[in-house]
Amino acid sequence: MADENVKAAKPVKAPKLADPVKASIDIATQEMIARAHELGVETVYDRAENMKPCNIGAQGTCCKNCAMGPCRLPLPKAGIQGEDERKGLCGATANTIAARNFIRMIAGGASAHSDHGRSVAEVFLSAARKETDAYRIKDTVKLLEVAEALGVATKVEVDGKELDRDIDEIAVEVGEKAMNEWGKPEGELLYLKRAPAPLYEKWKKNGVLPRNIDREIVEIMHRTHIGVDQDFRNLMKQGTRAAIADGWGGSMLATDLQDILFGTPYPLQSEANLGIMKEDHVNIIVHGHEPVLSEMIVAVSQKPEIIEYAKQKGAKGIQLGGMCCTANEILQRHGIPTAGNFLQQELAIVTGACDAMVVDIQCIMQNVANVAKCFHTKLITTHPIAKMEQDNVIHIEFDEHYALEDAEKIIRIAIDNFENRKAEVMIPRHKSVQIAGFGVESVQYHLGGTFRGSYYTLNDNIINGRIRGIAGVVGCNNARTRHNQDHVTIVKELIKNDVIVLTTGCTAIACATAGLLTPESAGVYCGPGLAEVCETVGIPPVLHLGSCVDNSRILLAATEVVKAGGLGEDICDVPVAGSAPEWMSEKAISIGHYFVASGVYTVFGVTLPTSGAPVFHDYISKDLEKIYGGMWDVEPDPVKHAQLMIAHIDKKRKQLGIDKARERVLMDMADRQKLEV
Ligand code: BF8
């Protein structure tokens, strides 16, 4: 007989499933979310339906830096009336807590980029010393440029004559000097002098010149320990030092050394979206960030004997596809197609056609291991600092001294797995053409020309108003907002208003899948001025500059604009704005802050973890402009977000006295249109 005291068990609610159409604007993604539901596979989109973010954490006012807490200081619903008396147990104010959390995010982001840079520098040095056969110095022109920036002599005097120094010797010294930037005991980062002189002076005056990369990150951890720095302005000063050490240090070194080792990108054509996977090929998805591994996978996958091996196993060949920033790295140098961005990683496995997913570091969701369990996919981790606890994950530690052997081992695992595919293969058909591989050098070539060899033509078109300004739109996907919608809406709004867009990271992939990375898109989406420039020089209105460490290319491109003249003396004078529409990672905060500290007005979408501390928020969104010329802003609505950027660009045009030129150009266009009617 049933015990009357035992209450009837509550029925367990089934978890909610994401609505595919509400979850993404991309049809391939929608199809794969629906497919995951059919197969009973849970993805990030479903988890976002069932777990709400912590409101206090989202406001930036939860302090868990000691065991007396976590101390939670939510903003009262009615806002702050009178004095803000909120305090943690130690007395830390909401501003201190939000600033501590914010700069710890900078530390996380700066360390991720910079540690990636360090790994590349180690491989670079070992290639320069000829300790490995797999890597060689590829771009000697860039090597000489970087040597100059690092103060490495490129000439030698022999018998009173100045001669070119041995290139191998230069490479070794560049590698050693680069490695030194992470931990040198005194001085300042050598690359800081690449910034426009007024910007460098501003950093110097404000005491934020980074000493070395590691030290600035360590000092953040010290200052944010309980009972150390308790002034949000002073905390942000250290955040600024570390962010500059990322943008003008770790990230810039990563980009430069990668270009020297693997080649400086030049524009090329490829494709993007899950539809690049092929049912009759061995599909290998390469996911993560460091090209040190993916370059070898690309090289080995093209070897005739490996292709032959795939054919023996019944496949027609090998299809590589990139995911996240690894996608951008192997796209910009080899034209390898892009399978997707951050929120598409689980879905590549849901196709049932992913024979192996090879990952290294950063932005790899642990759930890819759970999704892989539902299919035949081999998930292979390769980096000693990034393993997974699930027992279906294979770890093959990648050693650059045996790079080709390791890459071959991984590819053979994928090929051997081809015959284990089950019936449930379903690859969406959708993919788009993309032109990628832009950089400081190619923008100079396309918009400056070989004769001028500068950014003169770009500047000229900004001054005459055909191009209203420049926007850097970068960053992640975030499951709290519709996949790719904000990226694409903001970028379309900008180019419609004649703002040329430089993009990297997952934004670049979103733009590629939406068809914005082709010269033809200029005629469809751009305002008349930008369309005219793009059509004349044959470039897309949205230029793909690579991965997230390649945001350093945007800093150098902005510096070239300043150098070419006519648009002020410093980056903060140029009609330029930054944006991260769907950001989610700590790296995005570090990037955002080095944009701000370099003089760029930078708008983030979704949310910013500062809303619980209004005084601190005002400091970074208003007061910083007086110090560095750039400042933060947040706007989740994509159209308003773009309009804020355009308003800032117009403000800069007015300050430069070139606002009238644009009115005239637009008047001419309107007049012309009237005549045509
Ligand atoms: O470094 S944009 S989701 S993949 S963090 Fe990650 Fe964000 Fe994508 Fe590359 Ni950048």
XYZ file of C-alpha atoms and ligand atoms in Angstrom:
687
model
C 0.000 0.000 0.000
C 1.316 3.422 -0.909
C 2.611 5.522 1.996
C 0.208 8.421 2.266
C 2.967 10.638 3.641
C 5.016 10.310 0.491
C 4.108 13.216 -1.737
C 3.529 12.464 -5.374
C 6.799 12.955 -7.217
C 6.832 16.152 -9.293
C 6.849 15.336 -12.981
C 10.321 16.103 -14.363
C 10.055 18.842 -16.937
C 11.709 18.078 -20.238
C 14.372 20.673 -21.035
C 13.280 23.317 -23.505
C 14.614 23.127 -27.025
C 15.831 26.152 -28.930
C 13.751 27.447 -31.815
C 16.179 27.075 -34.750
C 14.933 30.168 -36.563
C 15.099 32.344 -33.465
C 18.540 30.948 -32.642
C 20.343 31.913 -35.862
C 19.887 33.944 -39.027
C 21.909 31.393 -40.963
C 19.886 28.702 -42.734
C 22.610 26.049 -42.554
C 22.776 26.600 -38.798
C 18.991 26.455 -38.459
C 18.913 23.171 -40.382
C 21.602 21.650 -38.182
C 19.924 22.760 -34.924
C 16.720 21.082 -36.140
C 18.743 18.015 -37.126
C 20.292 17.869 -33.637
C 16.779 17.914 -32.173
C 15.715 15.031 -34.451
C 18.697 13.004 -33.279
C 18.265 13.970 -29.609
C 21.618 15.772 -29.470
C 21.797 18.746 -27.122
C 23.700 21.867 -28.207
C 24.591 25.269 -26.764
C 21.432 26.758 -28.253
C 19.273 24.428 -26.097
C 21.342 25.034 -22.982
C 20.894 28.787 -23.425
C 17.121 28.211 -23.259
C 17.383 26.365 -19.969
C 20.015 28.322 -18.064
C 19.666 32.038 -17.508
C 22.833 34.065 -16.882
C 23.482 35.259 -13.312
C 22.187 38.811 -13.124
C 24.742 40.003 -10.568
C 27.682 38.530 -12.435
C 26.376 40.105 -15.638
C 26.405 43.491 -13.880
C 30.059 42.942 -12.930
C 29.392 43.307 -9.202
C 29.957 39.823 -7.801
C 33.325 39.546 -6.036
C 34.687 36.048 -5.463
C 38.313 36.975 -4.945
C 38.322 35.666 -1.350
C 36.472 33.089 0.755
C 34.493 35.619 2.778
C 32.333 35.971 -0.321
C 31.183 35.703 -2.973
C 29.937 39.206 -2.128
C 27.087 40.233 -4.372
C 26.273 43.889 -4.967
C 23.386 44.094 -7.432
C 22.253 47.508 -8.566
C 18.975 48.360 -6.764
C 15.984 48.296 -9.138
C 15.378 52.008 -8.580
C 19.054 52.810 -9.206
C 21.302 54.505 -6.652
C 19.487 57.088 -4.511
C 21.962 59.387 -2.772
C 25.300 57.879 -1.861
C 26.146 54.401 -3.132
C 26.631 52.520 0.127
C 26.985 49.026 -1.293
C 30.062 47.217 0.013
C 31.542 43.750 0.165
C 32.643 42.280 3.511
C 36.075 43.913 3.201
C 34.464 47.194 2.216
C 35.168 46.927 -1.512
C 32.782 49.207 -3.389
C 30.786 48.256 -6.475
C 33.275 50.295 -8.535
C 36.275 48.464 -7.116
C 34.618 45.092 -7.660
C 33.546 45.872 -11.229
C 36.999 47.274 -12.071
C 38.730 44.233 -10.552
C 36.534 41.878 -12.547
C 36.970 43.909 -15.707
C 40.763 43.930 -15.585
C 40.854 40.251 -14.649
C 39.016 39.731 -17.939
C 41.705 41.804 -19.655
C 44.333 39.603 -17.981
C 42.559 36.461 -19.237
C 42.265 37.783 -22.760
C 45.742 39.282 -22.954
C 47.288 36.078 -21.629
C 45.405 33.940 -24.169
C 46.567 36.043 -27.121
C 50.042 36.514 -25.738
C 50.643 32.900 -24.785
C 49.608 31.999 -28.325
C 52.177 34.569 -29.484
C 54.819 33.035 -27.225
C 54.230 29.553 -28.688
C 54.661 30.983 -32.170
C 57.839 32.791 -31.086
C 59.250 29.508 -29.731
C 58.556 27.731 -33.010
C 59.961 30.726 -34.898
C 63.206 30.589 -32.954
C 63.527 26.880 -33.412
C 62.941 27.331 -37.180
C 65.483 30.185 -37.296
C 68.022 27.979 -35.516
C 67.201 25.187 -37.977
C 66.208 22.770 -35.235
C 63.144 21.639 -37.195
C 62.607 20.772 -40.862
C 58.877 21.377 -40.797
C 59.005 25.166 -40.411
C 61.042 27.587 -42.471
C 61.253 31.361 -42.810
C 58.905 32.081 -45.686
C 58.550 35.855 -45.909
C 61.944 37.535 -45.804
C 60.532 40.970 -46.717
C 58.404 40.930 -43.597
C 61.347 39.558 -41.609
C 63.352 42.659 -42.488
C 60.464 44.965 -41.537
C 60.033 43.229 -38.189
C 63.799 43.270 -37.624
C 63.718 47.042 -37.960
C 60.826 47.361 -35.507
C 62.703 45.193 -32.996
C 65.979 47.078 -33.477
C 67.782 44.149 -35.128
C 70.511 45.222 -37.560
C 69.875 44.199 -41.171
C 73.183 45.525 -42.546
C 76.789 44.831 -41.611
C 79.948 46.735 -42.363
C 82.702 44.712 -44.019
C 85.940 46.464 -45.055
C 84.255 49.861 -44.858
C 81.387 48.721 -47.065
C 77.802 48.314 -45.875
C 76.479 44.891 -46.852
C 73.257 42.961 -46.277
C 73.471 40.904 -43.133
C 73.005 37.145 -43.389
C 69.257 36.482 -43.348
C 69.563 33.436 -41.046
C 71.462 35.512 -38.522
C 68.762 38.191 -38.665
C 66.070 35.554 -38.134
C 67.777 34.156 -35.025
C 68.178 37.599 -33.509
C 64.566 38.514 -34.328
C 63.436 35.304 -32.586
C 65.553 36.024 -29.519
C 64.465 39.655 -29.274
C 60.834 38.642 -29.721
C 61.052 36.005 -26.965
C 62.567 38.623 -24.691
C 59.446 40.770 -24.947
C 57.554 38.395 -22.660
C 59.881 38.683 -19.695
C 62.681 41.203 -20.067
C 63.685 42.679 -16.705
C 63.728 46.323 -17.730
C 62.718 48.794 -20.419
C 59.450 48.837 -22.346
C 57.913 46.887 -25.230
C 59.809 47.586 -28.435
C 56.705 47.717 -30.638
C 55.184 50.675 -28.764
C 57.129 53.058 -30.977
C 55.244 51.709 -34.006
C 52.240 53.690 -32.757
C 51.834 57.304 -33.906
C 54.175 59.511 -31.834
C 51.367 61.460 -30.064
C 49.803 58.164 -28.935
C 53.099 56.878 -27.588
C 53.575 60.176 -25.719
C 50.059 59.912 -24.275
C 50.804 56.421 -22.941
C 54.100 57.658 -21.514
C 52.527 60.687 -19.821
C 49.861 58.494 -18.248
C 52.345 55.886 -17.069
C 50.892 52.968 -19.035
C 53.820 51.932 -21.241
C 53.974 48.142 -20.764
C 57.300 46.883 -19.414
C 57.005 43.320 -20.629
C 54.010 41.195 -21.575
C 53.966 38.706 -18.695
C 54.590 41.267 -15.980
C 51.520 43.339 -16.806
C 49.299 40.293 -16.605
C 50.826 39.084 -13.334
C 50.441 42.548 -11.851
C 46.711 42.467 -12.603
C 46.389 39.261 -10.579
C 48.322 40.865 -7.726
C 46.443 44.142 -7.716
C 43.054 42.390 -7.750
C 43.910 40.086 -4.839
C 42.019 41.005 -1.689
C 43.297 44.113 -0.033
C 45.540 45.524 -2.744
C 44.406 48.104 -5.324
C 41.089 49.670 -4.305
C 40.800 52.598 -6.680
C 38.962 51.816 -9.909
C 40.988 54.407 -11.818
C 44.279 52.915 -10.719
C 43.018 49.406 -11.446
C 42.060 50.492 -14.966
C 45.508 51.991 -15.435
C 46.950 48.520 -15.006
C 44.210 47.081 -17.226
C 45.302 49.573 -19.876
C 48.959 48.541 -19.580
C 48.081 44.884 -20.005
C 45.705 45.544 -22.907
C 48.378 47.586 -24.738
C 50.817 44.739 -24.042
C 48.326 42.473 -25.830
C 47.470 44.607 -28.890
C 50.884 46.188 -29.462
C 52.788 43.236 -27.965
C 51.654 39.616 -27.780
C 49.042 39.766 -30.534
C 51.187 41.878 -32.860
C 54.169 39.578 -32.395
C 51.937 36.544 -33.027
C 50.702 38.057 -36.298
C 54.135 39.172 -37.479
C 55.967 35.959 -36.666
C 53.166 33.872 -38.201
C 53.384 35.954 -41.368
C 57.152 35.459 -41.557
C 56.874 31.710 -40.938
C 53.765 30.900 -42.947
C 53.504 33.794 -45.403
C 51.871 37.221 -45.300
C 48.311 36.847 -46.560
C 47.191 38.300 -49.868
C 43.607 38.284 -51.166
C 42.310 34.924 -52.326
C 38.968 33.277 -52.955
C 37.349 30.529 -50.938
C 34.003 29.471 -49.450
C 32.313 29.568 -46.061
C 29.672 27.710 -44.070
C 28.890 24.114 -43.112
C 28.081 23.349 -46.749
C 31.807 23.179 -47.531
C 31.884 19.670 -46.001
C 31.657 16.871 -48.565
C 29.815 13.596 -48.043
C 32.195 11.569 -50.210
C 35.391 13.018 -48.698
C 37.163 12.519 -45.401
C 36.134 15.673 -43.525
C 38.590 17.053 -41.007
C 37.559 20.119 -39.020
C 40.530 22.059 -37.654
C 39.432 24.160 -34.704
C 41.158 26.557 -32.329
C 43.759 29.255 -32.827
C 47.453 28.532 -33.331
C 48.444 28.002 -36.973
C 51.528 26.087 -35.810
C 49.435 22.889 -35.877
C 46.954 23.694 -38.628
C 49.678 24.669 -41.115
C 51.083 21.156 -40.795
C 47.642 19.569 -41.184
C 47.180 21.575 -44.394
C 50.602 20.546 -45.703
C 50.173 16.831 -44.948
C 46.584 16.659 -46.246
C 47.900 17.685 -49.684
C 50.545 14.957 -49.915
C 49.719 12.573 -52.810
C 50.304 9.447 -50.707
C 47.880 10.675 -48.054
C 45.207 11.453 -50.646
C 45.832 7.993 -52.114
C 45.408 6.464 -48.662
C 42.040 8.249 -48.312
C 40.992 6.826 -51.699
C 41.969 3.319 -50.626
C 39.555 3.753 -47.727
C 36.717 4.603 -50.107
C 36.764 8.425 -49.961
C 37.222 10.689 -52.971
C 39.722 12.879 -51.137
C 40.251 14.937 -48.022
C 38.207 18.025 -47.232
C 39.651 20.293 -44.583
C 37.393 22.878 -42.994
C 38.350 25.556 -40.499
C 36.449 26.485 -37.379
C 36.808 29.731 -35.386
C 40.159 31.530 -35.661
C 42.042 28.512 -36.990
C 39.629 28.830 -39.908
C 40.802 32.393 -40.448
C 44.472 31.424 -40.248
C 44.327 28.635 -42.832
C 41.892 30.568 -44.993
C 44.017 33.706 -45.287
C 47.190 31.843 -46.224
C 45.907 28.799 -48.135
C 42.288 29.436 -49.091
C 41.084 26.474 -46.993
C 37.303 26.901 -46.715
C 35.673 27.950 -43.467
C 33.213 25.525 -41.871
C 31.875 27.959 -39.311
C 32.261 30.261 -36.367
C 32.041 29.744 -32.603
C 28.359 28.750 -32.431
C 28.680 26.279 -35.295
C 31.330 23.978 -33.762
C 28.914 21.389 -32.346
C 26.882 21.532 -35.560
C 29.836 20.487 -37.735
C 29.749 17.171 -35.843
C 25.936 16.959 -36.075
C 26.350 16.655 -39.885
C 27.483 13.079 -39.170
C 30.216 13.636 -41.761
C 32.951 14.971 -39.512
C 35.533 12.182 -39.406
C 37.809 14.079 -37.053
C 37.755 17.366 -35.231
C 41.269 18.459 -34.334
C 41.508 21.157 -31.681
C 44.285 23.111 -30.015
C 43.521 26.086 -27.770
C 40.759 28.616 -27.028
C 37.044 28.787 -27.819
C 36.614 25.017 -27.930
C 33.395 24.090 -26.133
C 33.747 21.079 -23.862
C 30.420 19.855 -25.187
C 31.952 18.987 -28.566
C 33.149 15.831 -26.795
C 29.554 14.942 -25.804
C 28.279 15.620 -29.316
C 31.131 13.553 -30.784
C 29.987 10.615 -28.603
C 26.672 10.571 -30.494
C 28.480 10.146 -33.836
C 31.562 8.397 -35.173
C 33.664 11.607 -34.941
C 37.138 11.348 -33.428
C 37.829 14.367 -31.273
C 41.566 14.961 -31.006
C 43.123 17.414 -28.556
C 46.707 18.356 -29.371
C 47.935 20.949 -26.893
C 49.428 20.195 -23.470
C 47.471 23.046 -21.878
C 44.075 22.099 -23.344
C 42.812 18.592 -22.606
C 39.265 17.310 -21.985
C 38.038 14.980 -19.258
C 35.621 12.934 -21.404
C 36.897 9.443 -22.156
C 36.118 9.487 -25.872
C 38.687 12.263 -26.465
C 42.024 11.258 -27.982
C 45.055 13.319 -26.964
C 47.941 13.483 -29.437
C 50.409 15.991 -28.143
C 51.766 18.088 -30.950
C 55.526 18.559 -30.872
C 56.909 21.036 -33.386
C 60.093 18.994 -33.679
C 57.984 16.135 -35.098
C 55.319 18.369 -36.619
C 54.840 16.556 -39.912
C 54.818 13.118 -38.270
C 52.237 14.263 -35.701
C 50.052 15.849 -38.371
C 50.210 12.663 -40.465
C 49.238 10.524 -37.488
C 46.187 12.733 -36.891
C 45.130 12.707 -40.546
C 45.462 8.924 -40.777
C 43.155 8.561 -37.769
C 40.573 10.671 -39.605
C 40.962 8.649 -42.814
C 40.668 5.341 -40.966
C 37.492 6.654 -39.367
C 35.791 7.419 -42.709
C 34.425 3.872 -42.991
C 32.865 4.100 -39.524
C 30.302 6.678 -40.666
C 26.735 5.831 -39.800
C 23.606 6.416 -41.842
C 22.773 9.811 -40.389
C 24.921 12.034 -42.642
C 23.196 15.304 -43.443
C 25.309 18.212 -44.660
C 23.470 21.482 -45.290
C 23.900 22.690 -48.858
C 24.479 26.321 -47.922
C 27.849 27.968 -48.445
C 29.001 31.349 -49.764
C 31.911 32.618 -51.793
C 34.344 34.781 -49.864
C 37.418 36.863 -50.658
C 39.762 36.975 -47.678
C 43.443 37.541 -46.926
C 43.599 41.308 -46.538
C 46.215 42.968 -44.370
C 48.193 46.154 -43.926
C 50.238 45.335 -47.011
C 47.369 44.375 -49.340
C 45.173 47.323 -48.318
C 48.131 49.512 -49.196
C 48.415 47.790 -52.551
C 44.718 47.883 -53.419
C 43.888 51.314 -52.089
C 47.273 52.971 -52.413
C 48.709 51.399 -55.534
C 52.251 50.296 -56.261
C 53.313 53.761 -57.371
C 52.184 55.579 -54.289
C 52.958 52.720 -51.916
C 50.960 54.338 -49.135
C 47.460 54.815 -47.797
C 47.184 58.074 -49.714
C 44.265 56.971 -51.926
C 42.310 55.624 -48.957
C 42.847 58.890 -47.098
C 41.933 60.863 -50.182
C 38.629 59.012 -50.460
C 37.908 59.610 -46.782
C 38.725 63.289 -47.155
C 36.564 63.689 -50.254
C 33.743 61.862 -48.480
C 33.225 58.877 -50.767
C 34.299 56.795 -47.796
C 32.716 58.242 -44.659
C 35.063 56.454 -42.270
C 36.523 53.140 -41.179
C 35.014 50.602 -38.785
C 36.724 47.618 -37.168
C 33.969 45.071 -36.474
C 35.299 42.010 -34.696
C 34.647 39.370 -32.060
C 32.676 36.310 -31.130
C 29.240 34.749 -31.217
C 27.213 34.709 -28.028
C 24.372 32.235 -27.416
C 22.477 34.997 -25.582
C 21.832 36.722 -28.888
C 20.666 35.414 -32.285
C 23.653 33.838 -34.026
C 25.228 36.205 -36.590
C 22.305 38.634 -36.612
C 24.030 41.556 -34.908
C 27.250 41.107 -36.888
C 25.472 41.174 -40.193
C 22.971 43.924 -39.327
C 25.674 46.255 -38.001
C 28.016 45.664 -40.915
C 25.213 46.186 -43.464
C 24.185 49.423 -41.751
C 27.786 50.665 -41.793
C 28.476 49.937 -45.445
C 25.080 51.344 -46.413
C 26.367 54.569 -44.864
C 29.678 54.459 -46.763
C 31.751 53.201 -43.849
C 34.341 50.654 -44.990
C 34.590 47.684 -42.603
C 37.703 45.819 -41.486
C 36.805 42.544 -39.818
C 38.413 39.574 -38.064
C 37.490 36.570 -35.920
C 33.979 35.191 -35.832
C 32.519 38.431 -37.221
C 34.525 37.859 -40.399
C 33.049 34.354 -40.666
C 29.524 35.715 -40.103
C 30.112 38.271 -42.885
C 31.468 35.553 -45.162
C 28.436 33.296 -44.724
C 26.157 36.281 -45.354
C 27.921 36.957 -48.674
C 29.421 40.304 -47.634
C 33.021 39.429 -48.484
C 32.718 39.731 -52.242
C 33.310 42.774 -54.459
C 29.818 42.222 -55.911
C 28.209 42.859 -52.518
C 29.283 46.506 -52.830
C 26.690 47.126 -55.550
C 23.977 45.518 -53.419
C 24.598 46.826 -49.903
C 26.818 49.920 -50.037
C 26.088 53.584 -50.117
C 27.014 55.271 -53.417
C 30.426 56.569 -52.324
C 31.778 53.314 -50.924
C 30.243 51.328 -53.804
C 32.085 53.545 -56.281
C 35.443 53.010 -54.543
C 34.930 49.230 -54.208
C 33.863 48.892 -57.825
C 36.814 50.964 -59.039
C 39.481 49.018 -57.173
C 37.666 45.654 -57.140
C 37.552 45.017 -53.396
C 34.738 43.946 -51.083
C 33.328 46.648 -48.789
C 34.150 44.347 -45.867
C 37.815 43.371 -45.678
C 38.705 40.146 -43.859
C 41.947 40.782 -41.945
C 42.262 37.396 -40.287
C 41.991 35.959 -36.801
C 41.637 37.701 -33.442
C 45.389 38.169 -32.912
C 45.258 39.886 -36.313
C 43.323 42.758 -34.785
C 46.862 44.075 -34.477
C 46.645 44.517 -38.275
C 43.810 47.008 -37.662
C 46.046 49.000 -35.280
C 48.813 49.137 -37.880
C 46.398 49.975 -40.699
C 45.051 52.882 -38.599
C 48.660 53.983 -37.993
C 49.322 53.908 -41.746
C 46.255 56.099 -42.273
C 47.680 58.627 -39.803
C 51.084 58.489 -41.521
C 49.603 59.043 -44.983
C 48.425 62.458 -43.792
C 45.386 64.670 -43.983
C 43.409 62.936 -41.237
C 45.038 64.246 -38.092
C 48.079 63.369 -36.050
C 46.836 60.425 -34.052
C 44.494 57.436 -34.345
C 41.909 59.269 -32.207
C 41.691 61.992 -34.898
C 40.754 59.576 -37.695
C 37.046 58.932 -38.482
C 37.208 55.391 -37.151
C 35.122 53.324 -34.708
C 35.320 49.803 -33.294
C 32.666 47.223 -32.515
C 32.226 43.724 -31.082
C 28.544 42.976 -31.740
C 28.235 39.467 -30.256
C 31.244 39.317 -27.938
C 31.527 36.725 -25.185
C 35.214 35.988 -24.469
C 37.727 37.679 -22.168
C 39.868 38.145 -25.254
C 37.201 40.479 -26.629
C 37.475 42.684 -23.520
C 41.233 42.885 -23.915
C 40.851 43.761 -27.603
C 38.140 46.308 -26.799
C 40.372 47.965 -24.278
C 43.452 48.172 -26.470
C 41.257 49.721 -29.163
C 40.051 52.259 -26.579
C 43.578 52.919 -25.263
C 44.715 53.436 -28.869
C 42.103 56.163 -29.355
C 39.187 54.257 -30.859
C 35.541 54.703 -29.823
C 34.471 51.084 -29.254
C 30.903 49.803 -28.927
C 30.078 46.354 -27.552
C 26.798 44.551 -28.177
C 24.889 42.140 -25.890
C 25.903 43.592 -22.494
C 28.932 44.881 -20.599
C 29.820 43.680 -17.075
C 29.907 47.247 -15.747
C 26.201 48.079 -15.500
C 26.107 47.352 -11.744
C 28.714 50.050 -11.073
C 27.515 53.236 -12.805
C 30.446 55.402 -11.684
C 32.963 52.909 -13.054
C 30.897 52.535 -16.223
C 30.915 56.326 -16.707
C 34.656 56.347 -16.158
C 35.365 53.921 -18.989
C 32.680 55.292 -21.303
C 33.282 59.037 -20.787
C 36.404 59.943 -18.819
C 38.761 57.690 -20.766
C 38.124 59.763 -23.881
C 39.865 62.694 -22.190
C 42.903 60.515 -21.497
C 43.302 58.335 -24.592
C 40.824 59.767 -27.116
C 38.906 56.468 -27.222
C 36.152 55.182 -24.940
C 33.789 52.278 -24.352
C 30.098 52.126 -25.149
C 27.465 49.399 -25.095
C 24.393 49.046 -27.313
C 22.611 45.733 -27.866
C 20.295 47.027 -30.613
C 22.303 46.486 -33.820
C 20.937 49.420 -35.828
C 21.372 51.875 -32.947
C 24.813 50.338 -32.377
C 25.868 51.124 -35.959
C 24.327 54.591 -35.731
C 26.419 55.361 -32.643
C 29.538 54.418 -34.596
C 28.476 56.553 -37.562
C 27.740 59.518 -35.258
C 31.262 59.220 -33.836
C 32.742 59.034 -37.335
C 30.790 62.174 -38.275
C 32.021 63.907 -35.104
C 35.606 63.177 -36.169
C 34.924 64.369 -39.730
C 33.617 67.625 -38.310
C 36.651 68.059 -36.059
C 38.887 67.533 -39.093
C 36.819 70.039 -41.088
C 35.975 67.477 -43.788
C 32.247 67.180 -43.054
C 31.372 69.607 -45.827
C 33.243 67.540 -48.436
C 30.939 64.610 -47.775
C 27.814 66.746 -48.054
C 29.045 67.876 -51.447
C 29.751 64.355 -52.654
C 26.364 63.146 -51.542
C 24.708 66.170 -53.123
C 26.444 65.340 -56.400
C 25.195 61.782 -56.213
C 21.630 62.794 -55.446
C 21.741 65.311 -58.264
C 23.030 62.636 -60.580
C 20.248 60.285 -59.533
C 17.667 63.013 -60.130
C 19.092 63.554 -63.594
C 18.895 59.833 -64.304
C 15.209 59.808 -63.298
O 39.798 34.514 -30.941
S 36.083 35.780 -32.135
S 34.678 33.220 -30.316
S 37.236 32.176 -32.143
S 37.400 34.826 -29.038
Fe 36.754 32.851 -30.036
Fe 35.599 35.140 -30.098
Fe 35.563 33.606 -32.175
Fe 38.988 33.433 -32.092
Ni 38.242 35.646 -30.998
